[in-house]
Amino acid sequence: MIIASKSENKVMGTLVKHWYKSFSAYELAREAKVTNPLVYSLMPKLKNNELIYGRNRLITINKSSLFVYRYKLLYDADKMLQLSSEQKKIIEDVFAAVKDSYNMASFIVIGSLAKLASEPKDFDFLAIGEKRKEINYQRLLRLGSINIIEKTEEEIRNDFLNADDFLMSCLLSHLVYYDNGFFWHLLQRELPLPSPAVINQRKEQLFKLEKRLKLLLKDKDKESLVNEFKKFLIKKARIILLENEVYPLSKNDVLIAIKKIDPEMYKLYYKINNKNSLDLVAKYV
């Protein structure tokens, strides 16, 4: 067997989890929680079987290897087995409803559920099909807050070419529940840099949010001001990160990343409250 021991599985699991990342041997050992000698001893076997390639002393997963992708599917399946019975049932029911609606190419678990959140507020999915058809949402109402992002294969191809930040975040953090090979084709390609077109779209959205904040400021609706201003800051932070060639994932990831680039914005997010909202929004918008 190529991957035989528990320690070897830890190394491969780390590589497929961080699909787009390159590691030094030391970094890989630390992330996988194995010894440095084990990583060094495993590298020749992985290279000979074309599961990884090395460049400038960095180790990168071979995204075009069928074995690697099959291993990733097993890794994702194992992660989903760790979810609660209720969460697994929801995934199964949503997949069944979507699959009945159109010719499925890929069904991807995204959002907090893909990160194995114990109690996610929402259940988010990316459904990709050859053609978009009407999904029977009636049968899904009993499941709670379900968000299904429906995309055709052509839309996904265009989104990739345009470096759409939502698709990029899905590629960076997801669990594959079903794939006929379409999603793997995307995963074989390196992520493109954030495009000016997408950044301009996000700036237009930010401008609309800014106008809404000014209206709320006139109405002196403090509670709404706090909520909308936080949305405004997250949106603005996402734009800053995209301009710095960083694809943000969750809101929490955005805050962690922006703390390094713009500490003042990070502090402002946690500083605003009902008492100071009028003054802060008037100052910063």
Short mmCIF file of C-alpha atoms in Angstrom, two decimals, residues 91-185:
data_model
loop_
_atom_site.label_atom_id
_atom_site.label_comp_id
_atom_site.label_asym_id
_atom_site.label_seq_id
_atom_site.Cartn_x
_atom_site.Cartn_y
_atom_site.Cartn_z
CA ILE A 91 -27.08 16.80 3.96
CA GLU A 92 -28.64 13.60 2.60
CA ASP A 93 -32.12 15.17 2.33
CA VAL A 94 -30.86 18.33 0.63
CA PHE A 95 -28.78 16.31 -1.83
CA ALA A 96 -31.79 14.10 -2.65
CA ALA A 97 -33.98 17.16 -3.28
CA VAL A 98 -31.40 18.84 -5.51
CA LYS A 99 -30.51 15.66 -7.39
CA ASP A 100 -34.18 15.07 -8.23
CA SER A 101 -34.38 18.57 -9.73
CA TYR A 102 -31.62 18.51 -12.34
CA ASN A 103 -28.67 16.66 -13.79
CA MET A 104 -26.13 16.98 -10.99
CA ALA A 105 -22.44 17.56 -11.65
CA SER A 106 -21.22 18.38 -8.14
CA PHE A 107 -22.75 18.83 -4.70
CA ILE A 108 -20.45 20.60 -2.25
CA VAL A 109 -20.83 21.31 1.46
CA ILE A 110 -19.56 24.82 2.23
CA GLY A 111 -19.69 27.37 5.06
CA SER A 112 -19.48 26.57 8.75
CA LEU A 113 -20.72 23.01 8.21
CA ALA A 114 -17.67 22.28 6.04
CA LYS A 115 -15.53 23.37 8.99
CA LEU A 116 -17.38 20.87 11.20
CA ALA A 117 -19.01 23.54 13.34
CA SER A 118 -20.85 21.79 16.17
CA GLU A 119 -23.94 23.97 15.91
CA PRO A 120 -23.98 25.83 12.57
CA LYS A 121 -26.70 28.47 12.25
CA ASP A 122 -27.07 27.81 8.54
CA PHE A 123 -26.51 24.86 6.24
CA ASP A 124 -24.79 26.05 3.06
CA PHE A 125 -24.34 24.09 -0.15
CA LEU A 126 -23.03 24.69 -3.66
CA ALA A 127 -25.00 22.73 -6.28
CA ILE A 128 -23.57 22.58 -9.81
CA GLY A 129 -25.53 21.17 -12.72
CA GLU A 130 -25.46 21.13 -16.49
CA LYS A 131 -28.62 23.24 -16.56
CA ARG A 132 -30.42 25.00 -13.75
CA LYS A 133 -33.92 23.84 -12.95
CA GLU A 134 -36.46 24.55 -10.23
CA ILE A 135 -35.62 22.91 -6.92
CA ASN A 136 -38.48 21.65 -4.78
CA TYR A 137 -37.81 23.79 -1.71
CA GLN A 138 -41.13 22.80 -0.14
CA ARG A 139 -39.67 19.51 1.04
CA LEU A 140 -36.72 21.34 2.60
CA LEU A 141 -38.64 23.82 4.78
CA ARG A 142 -38.73 21.48 7.76
CA LEU A 143 -34.93 21.22 7.80
CA GLY A 144 -34.30 24.78 9.00
CA SER A 145 -32.09 27.46 7.47
CA ILE A 146 -30.89 25.92 4.20
CA ASN A 147 -28.91 27.97 1.67
CA ILE A 148 -28.34 26.35 -1.71
CA ILE A 149 -26.20 28.29 -4.17
CA GLU A 150 -27.21 26.98 -7.59
CA LYS A 151 -24.80 27.35 -10.47
CA THR A 152 -24.59 25.88 -13.95
CA GLU A 153 -21.30 24.44 -15.16
CA GLU A 154 -20.93 27.37 -17.54
CA GLU A 155 -21.48 29.88 -14.73
CA ILE A 156 -18.84 28.16 -12.61
CA ARG A 157 -16.35 28.23 -15.49
CA ASN A 158 -16.96 31.97 -15.95
CA ASP A 159 -16.73 32.61 -12.21
CA PHE A 160 -13.36 30.84 -12.13
CA LEU A 161 -12.04 32.87 -15.07
CA ASN A 162 -13.24 36.06 -13.35
CA ALA A 163 -11.72 34.94 -10.03
CA ASP A 164 -15.07 35.33 -8.29
CA ASP A 165 -14.29 35.53 -4.58
CA PHE A 166 -17.27 33.40 -3.55
CA LEU A 167 -16.16 30.52 -5.76
CA MET A 168 -12.57 30.95 -4.60
CA SER A 169 -13.69 30.69 -0.97
CA CYS A 170 -15.63 27.50 -1.84
CA LEU A 171 -12.53 25.99 -3.44
CA LEU A 172 -10.46 26.87 -0.39
CA SER A 173 -12.89 25.47 2.18
CA HIS A 174 -15.37 22.71 1.35
CA LEU A 175 -16.30 19.06 1.62
CA VAL A 176 -17.15 17.14 -1.55
CA TYR A 177 -20.34 15.12 -1.11
CA TYR A 178 -20.80 14.20 -4.77
CA ASP A 179 -18.78 14.91 -7.89
CA ASN A 180 -18.85 13.48 -11.41
CA GLY A 181 -15.40 14.94 -12.06
CA PHE A 182 -16.40 18.54 -12.78
CA PHE A 183 -15.30 19.89 -9.39
CA TRP A 184 -12.05 17.93 -9.55
CA HIS A 185 -11.32 19.63 -12.87
#
